[in-house]
Amino acid sequence: MRAALLAVTASAVLLAPAPVAAAAAAPTPVAATEAATGAAATGAAAAPRAVRCPRVPAPAMSRPPRPSPPPAVPEARVVGGAGLATSGLVMPIGAGTPPAITATSWLVADLDSGQVLGGCGPHEYGTPASVQKLLLAATMMPRLDPAQTVTVTAADMNIEPGSSAVGLVEGGRYTIETIWLGLLLNSGNEAANALARLGGGSDGAAGGVRAMNEQAHHLGALQTHAVTPSGLDGKGQFTSAYDLALIARACFAQPTFRRYALTQQATIPAQPAQRTKGFQIQNENQLIYRYPGALGGKTGFTDLARHTYVGAAERDGRRLVVTLLGAEPAPMRGWEQGAALLDWGFSLPRDASVGRLVEPGELTATPSAAPSALAAPGPPRPAAASGPAGTGSGWLWSVVALSGAGVLALLGGLLWHRRRRLPGHIDNEPRHP
């Protein structure tokens, strides 16, 4: 009994939100308040009642069945605060109602303070589509030298016919910066394959996907599991709106990513040996053209995921990020839903909070739970040689191991003190005018 109590205590210490300035004055989450009120009325503990998220009806259309999510891991659902463990709406008391959208889950957070301003099912599993390319960027951008020239291989070009491609050619030689721009502006799936291979070490693309999963765990994104580097659908590939916010925050912390995200157009150079001409590409994220203060982001779409979106903007010195999953393009496109949620977030007081984004490494701070050296950012290095494509593995066990290792380590500390982790569907993102 004593050991069980200590284990629960250790888990709570590991996952509880850290104190923040003005926390006493910060608004209380709606879901948490309703739970507390119910508990007081009954004299017993009560589970939070899910508050229905404002939604507009999605247009009727034929959609494939959504993939079944993995088993819920309770510890992962309370990362960032117990108020976030809801399938419904969580927002500060007194806040205006968020806009009604079609997304099945979403989250708005402050990029700088890490405070979560509100969300709908922030820890509900969803399929990422091309917003998964942000995890690739968070993992590989600090490791690859953007000035290095590399050769695109046949394996890099192995993408589904009709899926998003920037137009690289087998045998073509491009700088890594050009490949990054192809990835982030045009969502090139062949660019994603190349970058995963180049950053994956001796294991090539398989090593790249494995590194993405290790980086996700390092960031605290315990509900994220990558199977493909591009976000093309793969069995067991999931994320959550909360996890995407952690990943986006890591991306926007990098000056190079911020520059790429705001780049409106770039040139893909000619390849004389392959007899291809150069051409220009344009940034497909409409937020950067139509939303004042936009910082950029990423769009996504697959048949299974539907529309997904990550976007960020700055207003009056305040930088917010929005993430959303499972949206439909009518009556508002994904970026427009994101813009509406950003407007709602900017309308809230600066101290508004219903939780927080955990810091990188916070949930894996013990030696036994630390990710491998591959997940730790380092200086740019030469790109690795080509390797076989593949996927990461052992995700659910990794999540359990990370949570369990942290609990065991803290349990040991407490005792010492007493005694002194569907086959691919086309990612064919709509091209906007």
CSV table of C-alpha atoms in Angstrom, one decimal:
chain,number,residue,atom,x,y,z
A,1,MET,CA,0.0,0.0,0.0
A,2,ARG,CA,2.8,2.4,0.9
A,3,ALA,CA,4.6,1.7,-2.3
A,4,ALA,CA,1.5,2.2,-4.3
A,5,LEU,CA,0.9,5.6,-2.6
A,6,LEU,CA,4.4,6.7,-3.3
A,7,ALA,CA,4.1,5.7,-6.9
A,8,VAL,CA,0.9,7.7,-7.4
A,9,THR,CA,2.6,10.7,-5.7
A,10,ALA,CA,5.7,10.4,-7.9
A,11,SER,CA,3.5,10.3,-11.0
A,12,ALA,CA,1.7,13.4,-9.9
A,13,VAL,CA,4.9,15.2,-9.3
A,14,LEU,CA,6.2,14.2,-12.7
A,15,LEU,CA,3.2,15.4,-14.7
A,16,ALA,CA,1.8,18.3,-12.6
A,17,PRO,CA,2.0,21.8,-14.1
A,18,ALA,CA,4.8,24.0,-12.7
A,19,PRO,CA,3.8,27.1,-10.8
A,20,VAL,CA,3.5,30.2,-13.0
A,21,ALA,CA,3.5,33.9,-12.2
A,22,ALA,CA,0.1,35.3,-11.2
A,23,ALA,CA,-1.2,31.7,-11.0
A,24,ALA,CA,-3.5,32.8,-8.1
A,25,ALA,CA,-5.2,35.3,-10.4
A,26,ALA,CA,-5.3,33.1,-13.5
A,27,PRO,CA,-8.7,32.0,-14.7
A,28,THR,CA,-9.8,28.5,-13.8
A,29,PRO,CA,-10.5,26.0,-16.6
A,30,VAL,CA,-14.2,25.4,-17.3
A,31,ALA,CA,-13.9,21.6,-17.1
A,32,ALA,CA,-12.0,21.6,-13.9
A,33,THR,CA,-14.4,24.0,-12.3
A,34,GLU,CA,-17.4,21.9,-13.1
A,35,ALA,CA,-15.6,18.8,-11.7
A,36,ALA,CA,-14.8,20.6,-8.5
A,37,THR,CA,-18.4,21.9,-8.2
A,38,GLY,CA,-19.8,18.4,-8.7
A,39,ALA,CA,-17.4,17.0,-6.1
A,40,ALA,CA,-18.4,19.6,-3.6
A,41,ALA,CA,-22.0,18.9,-4.1
A,42,THR,CA,-21.7,15.2,-3.7
A,43,GLY,CA,-19.0,15.1,-1.1
A,44,ALA,CA,-17.0,12.8,-3.3
A,45,ALA,CA,-14.4,13.1,-6.1
A,46,ALA,CA,-16.0,13.5,-9.5
A,47,ALA,CA,-14.6,13.2,-13.0
A,48,PRO,CA,-14.7,16.3,-15.1
A,49,ARG,CA,-17.8,16.6,-17.2
A,50,ALA,CA,-16.9,17.2,-20.9
A,51,VAL,CA,-18.2,20.5,-22.1
A,52,ARG,CA,-19.3,20.3,-25.7
A,53,CYS,CA,-17.0,22.1,-28.2
A,54,PRO,CA,-18.6,24.7,-30.4
A,55,ARG,CA,-18.9,23.1,-33.9
A,56,VAL,CA,-20.5,23.8,-37.2
A,57,PRO,CA,-21.9,20.9,-39.2
A,58,ALA,CA,-19.4,19.4,-41.7
A,59,PRO,CA,-20.7,18.9,-45.2
A,60,ALA,CA,-22.0,15.5,-46.1
A,61,MET,CA,-19.4,13.5,-48.0
A,62,SER,CA,-18.0,10.0,-48.3
A,63,ARG,CA,-15.1,9.5,-45.8
A,64,PRO,CA,-13.1,6.4,-45.0
A,65,PRO,CA,-13.5,5.1,-41.4
A,66,ARG,CA,-11.3,6.8,-38.9
A,67,PRO,CA,-8.5,4.6,-37.7
A,68,SER,CA,-8.9,3.2,-34.2
A,69,PRO,CA,-6.6,5.0,-31.7
A,70,PRO,CA,-4.2,3.2,-29.5
A,71,PRO,CA,-5.2,2.4,-25.9
A,72,ALA,CA,-5.3,5.5,-23.7
A,73,VAL,CA,-2.4,6.1,-21.4
A,74,PRO,CA,-3.8,8.1,-18.4
A,75,GLU,CA,-0.5,9.8,-17.6
A,76,ALA,CA,-0.2,11.1,-21.2
A,77,ARG,CA,-3.7,12.8,-21.0
A,78,VAL,CA,-2.8,14.9,-18.0
A,79,VAL,CA,0.5,16.2,-19.4
A,80,GLY,CA,0.4,20.0,-19.0
A,81,GLY,CA,-2.4,19.9,-16.4
A,82,ALA,CA,-5.3,17.8,-15.3
A,83,GLY,CA,-7.7,20.3,-16.8
A,84,LEU,CA,-6.6,19.2,-20.3
A,85,ALA,CA,-7.7,15.6,-19.8
A,86,THR,CA,-11.1,16.1,-21.4
A,87,SER,CA,-12.7,15.2,-24.7
A,88,GLY,CA,-14.6,18.4,-24.6
A,89,LEU,CA,-14.0,22.1,-24.3
A,90,VAL,CA,-11.6,23.6,-21.8
A,91,MET,CA,-11.2,27.4,-21.5
A,92,PRO,CA,-10.7,30.0,-18.8
A,93,ILE,CA,-13.7,31.1,-16.7
A,94,GLY,CA,-15.2,34.3,-18.1
A,95,ALA,CA,-13.7,33.8,-21.6
A,96,GLY,CA,-15.9,34.4,-24.6
A,97,THR,CA,-17.1,31.3,-26.4
A,98,PRO,CA,-14.5,30.0,-29.0
A,99,PRO,CA,-15.5,30.1,-32.7
A,100,ALA,CA,-17.6,27.2,-34.0
A,101,ILE,CA,-15.5,25.2,-36.4
A,102,THR,CA,-15.4,21.7,-37.9
A,103,ALA,CA,-12.1,20.5,-36.4
A,104,THR,CA,-12.5,17.6,-34.0
A,105,SER,CA,-9.8,18.8,-31.7
A,106,TRP,CA,-7.7,21.9,-31.3
A,107,LEU,CA,-5.5,23.9,-28.9
A,108,VAL,CA,-4.3,27.5,-28.6
A,109,ALA,CA,-1.2,28.3,-26.6
A,110,ASP,CA,1.4,31.1,-26.0
A,111,LEU,CA,4.6,30.3,-27.8
A,112,ASP,CA,6.7,32.2,-25.3
A,113,SER,CA,5.2,31.5,-21.9
A,114,GLY,CA,3.9,28.1,-22.8
A,115,GLN,CA,0.5,28.8,-21.3
A,116,VAL,CA,-2.3,26.9,-22.8
A,117,LEU,CA,-5.2,29.3,-23.4
A,118,GLY,CA,-7.9,26.8,-24.3
A,119,GLY,CA,-8.6,23.7,-26.3
A,120,CYS,CA,-11.1,21.1,-27.5
A,121,GLY,CA,-10.1,17.5,-26.7
A,122,PRO,CA,-6.4,18.6,-26.5
A,123,HIS,CA,-5.2,15.1,-25.7
A,124,GLU,CA,-7.5,13.2,-28.0
A,125,TYR,CA,-5.7,11.1,-30.6
A,126,GLY,CA,-5.8,12.3,-34.2
A,127,THR,CA,-4.1,11.5,-37.5
A,128,PRO,CA,-1.6,14.2,-38.4
A,129,ALA,CA,-1.2,14.2,-42.3
A,130,SER,CA,1.5,16.7,-43.4
A,131,VAL,CA,1.7,18.7,-40.1
A,132,GLN,CA,3.8,15.7,-39.1
A,133,LYS,CA,6.5,17.4,-41.3
A,134,LEU,CA,6.9,19.8,-38.4
A,135,LEU,CA,8.2,17.0,-36.2
A,136,LEU,CA,10.7,16.2,-39.0
A,137,ALA,CA,11.8,19.8,-38.9
A,138,ALA,CA,12.1,19.9,-35.2
A,139,THR,CA,14.2,16.8,-35.3
A,140,MET,CA,16.5,17.3,-38.3
A,141,MET,CA,16.8,21.1,-38.8
A,142,PRO,CA,19.4,21.5,-36.0
A,143,ARG,CA,21.4,18.6,-37.4
A,144,LEU,CA,21.7,19.2,-41.1
A,145,ASP,CA,23.8,21.9,-42.7
A,146,PRO,CA,21.5,23.9,-45.0
A,147,ALA,CA,24.4,24.9,-47.3
A,148,GLN,CA,25.4,21.2,-48.0
A,149,THR,CA,24.5,19.9,-51.5
A,150,VAL,CA,23.1,16.4,-51.6
A,151,THR,CA,21.8,14.0,-54.2
A,152,VAL,CA,18.2,12.8,-54.4
A,153,THR,CA,17.9,9.0,-54.6
A,154,ALA,CA,15.3,6.6,-56.1
A,155,ALA,CA,14.2,5.8,-52.6
A,156,ASP,CA,13.4,9.4,-51.9
A,157,MET,CA,11.1,9.5,-54.9
A,158,ASN,CA,9.1,6.5,-53.6
A,159,ILE,CA,5.9,8.4,-52.8
A,160,GLU,CA,2.3,7.6,-53.7
A,161,PRO,CA,1.2,8.7,-57.2
A,162,GLY,CA,-0.8,11.9,-56.9
A,163,SER,CA,0.5,12.8,-53.4
A,164,SER,CA,2.1,16.2,-52.6
A,165,ALA,CA,5.5,16.6,-54.3
A,166,VAL,CA,7.6,19.7,-54.8
A,167,GLY,CA,9.2,18.4,-58.1
A,168,LEU,CA,12.7,17.1,-57.1
A,169,VAL,CA,14.2,14.6,-59.5
A,170,GLU,CA,16.1,11.4,-59.0
A,171,GLY,CA,19.8,12.1,-59.3
A,172,GLY,CA,19.2,15.8,-58.9
A,173,ARG,CA,21.6,17.8,-56.7
A,174,TYR,CA,20.1,20.4,-54.3
A,175,THR,CA,21.1,22.2,-51.2
A,176,ILE,CA,19.5,21.0,-48.0
A,177,GLU,CA,18.0,24.5,-47.7
A,178,THR,CA,16.2,24.0,-51.0
A,179,ILE,CA,14.8,20.7,-49.8
A,180,TRP,CA,13.6,22.3,-46.6
A,181,LEU,CA,11.8,25.0,-48.6
A,182,GLY,CA,10.2,22.3,-50.8
A,183,LEU,CA,9.0,20.6,-47.7
A,184,LEU,CA,7.6,23.6,-45.9
A,185,LEU,CA,6.3,25.6,-48.8
A,186,ASN,CA,4.9,22.9,-51.0
A,187,SER,CA,4.7,19.9,-48.6
A,188,GLY,CA,6.9,17.8,-50.8
A,189,ASN,CA,6.7,14.2,-49.7
A,190,GLU,CA,9.9,13.3,-51.6
A,191,ALA,CA,11.6,16.1,-49.7
A,192,ALA,CA,10.5,14.6,-46.4
A,193,ASN,CA,11.9,11.2,-47.5
A,194,ALA,CA,15.2,12.8,-48.4
A,195,LEU,CA,15.5,14.8,-45.2
A,196,ALA,CA,14.7,11.7,-43.1
A,197,ARG,CA,17.3,9.7,-44.9
A,198,LEU,CA,19.9,12.4,-44.7
A,199,GLY,CA,19.4,12.8,-41.0
A,200,GLY,CA,18.9,9.2,-40.2
A,201,GLY,CA,22.5,8.1,-39.9
A,202,SER,CA,23.5,4.6,-41.1
A,203,ASP,CA,19.9,3.5,-40.9
A,204,GLY,CA,18.8,6.0,-43.5
A,205,ALA,CA,15.1,6.9,-43.5
A,206,ALA,CA,14.3,4.3,-40.9
A,207,GLY,CA,16.8,6.0,-38.6
A,208,GLY,CA,15.2,9.3,-39.4
A,209,VAL,CA,11.7,8.1,-38.4
A,210,ARG,CA,13.1,6.6,-35.2
A,211,ALA,CA,14.8,9.9,-34.4
A,212,MET,CA,11.5,11.7,-34.9
A,213,ASN,CA,9.8,9.5,-32.4
A,214,GLU,CA,12.6,10.0,-29.9
A,215,GLN,CA,12.4,13.7,-30.4
A,216,ALA,CA,8.7,13.6,-29.8
A,217,HIS,CA,9.2,11.9,-26.5
A,218,HIS,CA,12.0,14.3,-25.6
A,219,LEU,CA,9.6,17.2,-26.2
A,220,GLY,CA,6.9,15.6,-24.0
A,221,ALA,CA,4.7,14.7,-27.0
A,222,LEU,CA,3.8,11.3,-25.5
A,223,GLN,CA,0.8,10.7,-27.8
A,224,THR,CA,2.7,11.2,-31.0
A,225,HIS,CA,4.0,8.3,-33.0
A,226,ALA,CA,5.5,8.7,-36.5
A,227,VAL,CA,5.4,5.9,-39.1
A,228,THR,CA,6.2,8.0,-42.2
A,229,PRO,CA,8.4,11.1,-42.3
A,230,SER,CA,5.9,12.9,-44.6
A,231,GLY,CA,2.7,12.3,-42.7
A,232,LEU,CA,1.3,10.0,-45.3
A,233,ASP,CA,-1.0,7.7,-43.4
A,234,GLY,CA,0.5,4.7,-41.8
A,235,LYS,CA,-0.8,2.1,-39.4
A,236,GLY,CA,-0.4,3.3,-35.8
A,237,GLN,CA,0.5,6.9,-36.7
A,238,PHE,CA,-1.2,9.4,-34.3
A,239,THR,CA,-0.7,12.7,-32.6
A,240,SER,CA,-2.8,15.1,-30.6
A,241,ALA,CA,-3.5,18.9,-30.7
A,242,TYR,CA,-1.4,19.3,-27.5
A,243,ASP,CA,1.5,17.3,-28.9
A,244,LEU,CA,1.5,19.4,-32.1
A,245,ALA,CA,1.7,22.6,-30.0
A,246,LEU,CA,4.8,21.2,-28.3
A,247,ILE,CA,6.3,20.3,-31.7
A,248,ALA,CA,5.4,23.7,-33.2
A,249,ARG,CA,7.0,25.5,-30.2
A,250,ALA,CA,10.2,23.6,-30.8
A,251,CYS,CA,10.1,24.6,-34.5
A,252,PHE,CA,9.4,28.3,-33.9
A,253,ALA,CA,12.3,28.4,-31.5
A,254,GLN,CA,14.6,28.0,-34.4
A,255,PRO,CA,15.4,31.1,-36.4
A,256,THR,CA,16.0,29.1,-39.6
A,257,PHE,CA,12.5,27.6,-39.4
A,258,ARG,CA,10.9,31.0,-38.8
A,259,ARG,CA,12.6,32.3,-41.9
A,260,TYR,CA,11.5,29.3,-44.0
A,261,ALA,CA,7.9,29.5,-42.6
A,262,LEU,CA,7.5,33.1,-43.8
A,263,THR,CA,9.2,32.6,-47.2
A,264,GLN,CA,6.5,33.3,-49.9
A,265,GLN,CA,8.3,31.8,-52.9
A,266,ALA,CA,11.5,30.0,-53.7
A,267,THR,CA,13.3,28.6,-56.7
A,268,ILE,CA,13.9,24.9,-57.4
A,269,PRO,CA,17.1,25.0,-59.6
A,270,ALA,CA,17.5,23.4,-63.0
A,271,GLN,CA,19.1,20.0,-63.2
A,272,PRO,CA,21.1,19.9,-66.5
A,273,ALA,CA,22.1,16.3,-66.1
A,274,GLN,CA,18.5,15.3,-65.8
A,275,ARG,CA,17.4,17.8,-68.4
A,276,THR,CA,14.9,19.6,-66.1
A,277,LYS,CA,14.4,23.3,-66.0
A,278,GLY,CA,14.2,25.4,-62.8
A,279,PHE,CA,10.9,26.6,-61.5
A,280,GLN,CA,9.4,28.6,-58.7
A,281,ILE,CA,7.3,27.4,-55.8
A,282,GLN,CA,4.9,29.4,-53.6
A,283,ASN,CA,4.1,29.0,-49.9
A,284,GLU,CA,0.7,27.2,-49.7
A,285,ASN,CA,-0.1,28.5,-46.1
A,286,GLN,CA,-2.6,31.2,-46.8
A,287,LEU,CA,-2.2,32.5,-43.2
A,288,ILE,CA,1.0,34.3,-44.1
A,289,TYR,CA,-0.7,36.3,-46.9
A,290,ARG,CA,-4.1,37.0,-45.2
A,291,TYR,CA,-3.5,37.3,-41.4
A,292,PRO,CA,-1.7,40.3,-40.0
A,293,GLY,CA,1.2,39.3,-37.9
A,294,ALA,CA,1.3,35.7,-39.2
A,295,LEU,CA,4.5,33.8,-38.4
A,296,GLY,CA,3.8,30.8,-40.6
A,297,GLY,CA,2.9,27.1,-40.0
A,298,LYS,CA,1.9,24.0,-41.9
A,299,THR,CA,-1.1,22.6,-43.7
A,300,GLY,CA,-2.1,18.9,-44.0
A,301,PHE,CA,-4.6,16.6,-45.6
A,302,THR,CA,-5.2,12.9,-46.2
A,303,ASP,CA,-8.3,10.9,-46.6
A,304,LEU,CA,-8.0,9.5,-43.1
A,305,ALA,CA,-6.8,12.7,-41.3
A,306,ARG,CA,-9.0,15.1,-43.2
A,307,HIS,CA,-7.6,18.7,-42.9
A,308,THR,CA,-5.0,19.4,-40.2
A,309,TYR,CA,-3.4,22.8,-39.5
A,310,VAL,CA,-0.7,24.5,-37.4
A,311,GLY,CA,-0.3,28.2,-37.5
A,312,ALA,CA,1.2,31.0,-35.4
A,313,ALA,CA,0.9,34.8,-35.3
A,314,GLU,CA,2.2,37.8,-33.3
A,315,ARG,CA,0.1,40.7,-32.0
A,316,ASP,CA,1.2,43.4,-29.6
A,317,GLY,CA,4.3,41.4,-28.7
A,318,ARG,CA,2.4,38.3,-27.9
A,319,ARG,CA,3.0,35.1,-30.0
A,320,LEU,CA,0.3,32.5,-30.1
A,321,VAL,CA,0.1,29.1,-31.9
A,322,VAL,CA,-3.0,27.1,-32.9
A,323,THR,CA,-3.2,23.4,-33.8
A,324,LEU,CA,-6.2,21.6,-35.1
A,325,LEU,CA,-7.0,18.1,-36.3
A,326,GLY,CA,-9.8,16.4,-38.3
A,327,ALA,CA,-11.3,19.5,-39.9
A,328,GLU,CA,-13.3,19.8,-43.1
A,329,PRO,CA,-12.8,22.7,-45.7
A,330,ALA,CA,-16.3,24.0,-45.5
A,331,PRO,CA,-17.6,26.4,-44.4
A,332,MET,CA,-14.0,27.4,-43.5
A,333,ARG,CA,-10.7,26.1,-44.7
A,334,GLY,CA,-8.2,24.8,-42.2
A,335,TRP,CA,-6.2,27.9,-42.1
A,336,GLU,CA,-9.3,30.0,-41.7
A,337,GLN,CA,-10.4,27.9,-38.7
A,338,GLY,CA,-6.9,28.5,-37.3
A,339,ALA,CA,-7.2,32.2,-37.8
A,340,ALA,CA,-10.5,32.3,-36.0
A,341,LEU,CA,-9.0,30.5,-33.1
A,342,LEU,CA,-6.0,32.8,-33.0
A,343,ASP,CA,-8.4,35.8,-32.9
A,344,TRP,CA,-10.1,34.2,-29.9
A,345,GLY,CA,-6.8,33.6,-28.2
A,346,PHE,CA,-5.6,37.2,-28.7
A,347,SER,CA,-8.9,38.4,-27.1
A,348,LEU,CA,-8.0,36.6,-23.8
A,349,PRO,CA,-6.1,38.3,-21.0
A,350,ARG,CA,-2.3,37.7,-21.0
A,351,ASP,CA,-2.5,35.7,-17.8
A,352,ALA,CA,-5.3,33.4,-19.1
A,353,SER,CA,-4.4,29.8,-18.7
A,354,VAL,CA,-5.9,26.3,-18.5
A,355,GLY,CA,-2.6,24.4,-18.5
A,356,ARG,CA,0.9,24.7,-19.9
A,357,LEU,CA,3.2,23.3,-22.5
A,358,VAL,CA,5.8,21.2,-20.8
A,359,GLU,CA,9.5,22.0,-21.5
A,360,PRO,CA,11.7,19.8,-23.7
A,361,GLY,CA,13.2,17.0,-21.6
A,362,GLU,CA,11.0,17.8,-18.6
A,363,LEU,CA,9.3,14.4,-18.7
A,364,THR,CA,12.5,12.5,-19.5
A,365,ALA,CA,14.8,14.2,-17.1
A,366,THR,CA,15.9,11.1,-15.2
A,367,PRO,CA,18.9,9.1,-16.5
A,368,SER,CA,16.8,6.0,-17.0
A,369,ALA,CA,14.2,7.8,-19.0
A,370,ALA,CA,16.5,10.0,-21.1
A,371,PRO,CA,16.2,9.5,-24.9
A,372,SER,CA,19.2,8.4,-26.9
A,373,ALA,CA,21.8,10.8,-28.0
A,374,LEU,CA,20.2,10.8,-31.5
A,375,ALA,CA,17.3,12.9,-30.1
A,376,ALA,CA,19.6,15.6,-28.6
A,377,PRO,CA,20.0,18.6,-31.0
A,378,GLY,CA,23.6,19.1,-32.0
A,379,PRO,CA,25.6,21.2,-34.5
A,380,PRO,CA,25.0,20.8,-38.3
A,381,ARG,CA,26.7,17.7,-39.6
A,382,PRO,CA,27.3,16.2,-43.1
A,383,ALA,CA,24.3,14.3,-44.4
A,384,ALA,CA,24.5,10.5,-44.2
A,385,ALA,CA,24.6,8.1,-47.1
A,386,SER,CA,21.4,6.6,-48.4
A,387,GLY,CA,19.8,3.8,-46.4
A,388,PRO,CA,16.8,1.6,-46.5
A,389,ALA,CA,13.4,3.1,-45.8
A,390,GLY,CA,11.5,1.9,-42.7
A,391,THR,CA,9.5,2.8,-39.7
A,392,GLY,CA,10.0,3.3,-36.0
A,393,SER,CA,8.7,0.7,-33.6
A,394,GLY,CA,7.9,0.1,-30.0
A,395,TRP,CA,6.0,3.3,-29.6
A,396,LEU,CA,3.4,2.3,-27.0
A,397,TRP,CA,6.0,0.6,-24.9
A,398,SER,CA,8.2,3.6,-25.2
A,399,VAL,CA,5.4,5.8,-23.8
A,400,VAL,CA,4.8,3.4,-20.9
A,401,ALA,CA,8.6,3.1,-20.3
A,402,LEU,CA,9.1,6.9,-20.2
A,403,SER,CA,6.2,7.3,-17.7
A,404,GLY,CA,7.2,4.3,-15.7
A,405,ALA,CA,10.9,5.2,-15.6
A,406,GLY,CA,10.1,8.7,-14.4
A,407,VAL,CA,7.8,7.3,-11.7
A,408,LEU,CA,10.3,4.7,-10.6
A,409,ALA,CA,13.1,7.2,-10.4
A,410,LEU,CA,11.0,9.6,-8.3
A,411,LEU,CA,9.8,6.7,-6.2
A,412,GLY,CA,13.4,5.8,-5.5
A,413,GLY,CA,14.1,9.4,-4.5
A,414,LEU,CA,11.2,9.5,-2.1
A,415,LEU,CA,12.2,6.2,-0.5
A,416,TRP,CA,15.8,7.4,-0.2
A,417,HIS,CA,14.6,10.6,1.4
A,418,ARG,CA,12.6,8.5,3.9
A,419,ARG,CA,15.7,6.4,4.6
A,420,ARG,CA,18.0,8.9,3.7
A,421,ARG,CA,7.0,5.1,-26.2
A,422,LEU,CA,-3.8,1.7,-42.3
A,423,PRO,CA,-1.7,1.5,-45.2
A,424,GLY,CA,-0.8,4.8,-46.8
A,425,HIS,CA,-3.5,7.1,-48.1
A,426,ILE,CA,-2.6,9.9,-50.5
A,427,ASP,CA,-1.6,13.2,-48.9
A,428,ASN,CA,-2.8,15.4,-51.7
A,429,GLU,CA,-3.1,18.8,-50.1
A,430,PRO,CA,-5.4,21.2,-52.0
A,431,ARG,CA,-3.5,23.9,-53.9
A,432,HIS,CA,-5.0,27.3,-52.9
A,433,PRO,CA,-5.0,30.3,-55.2
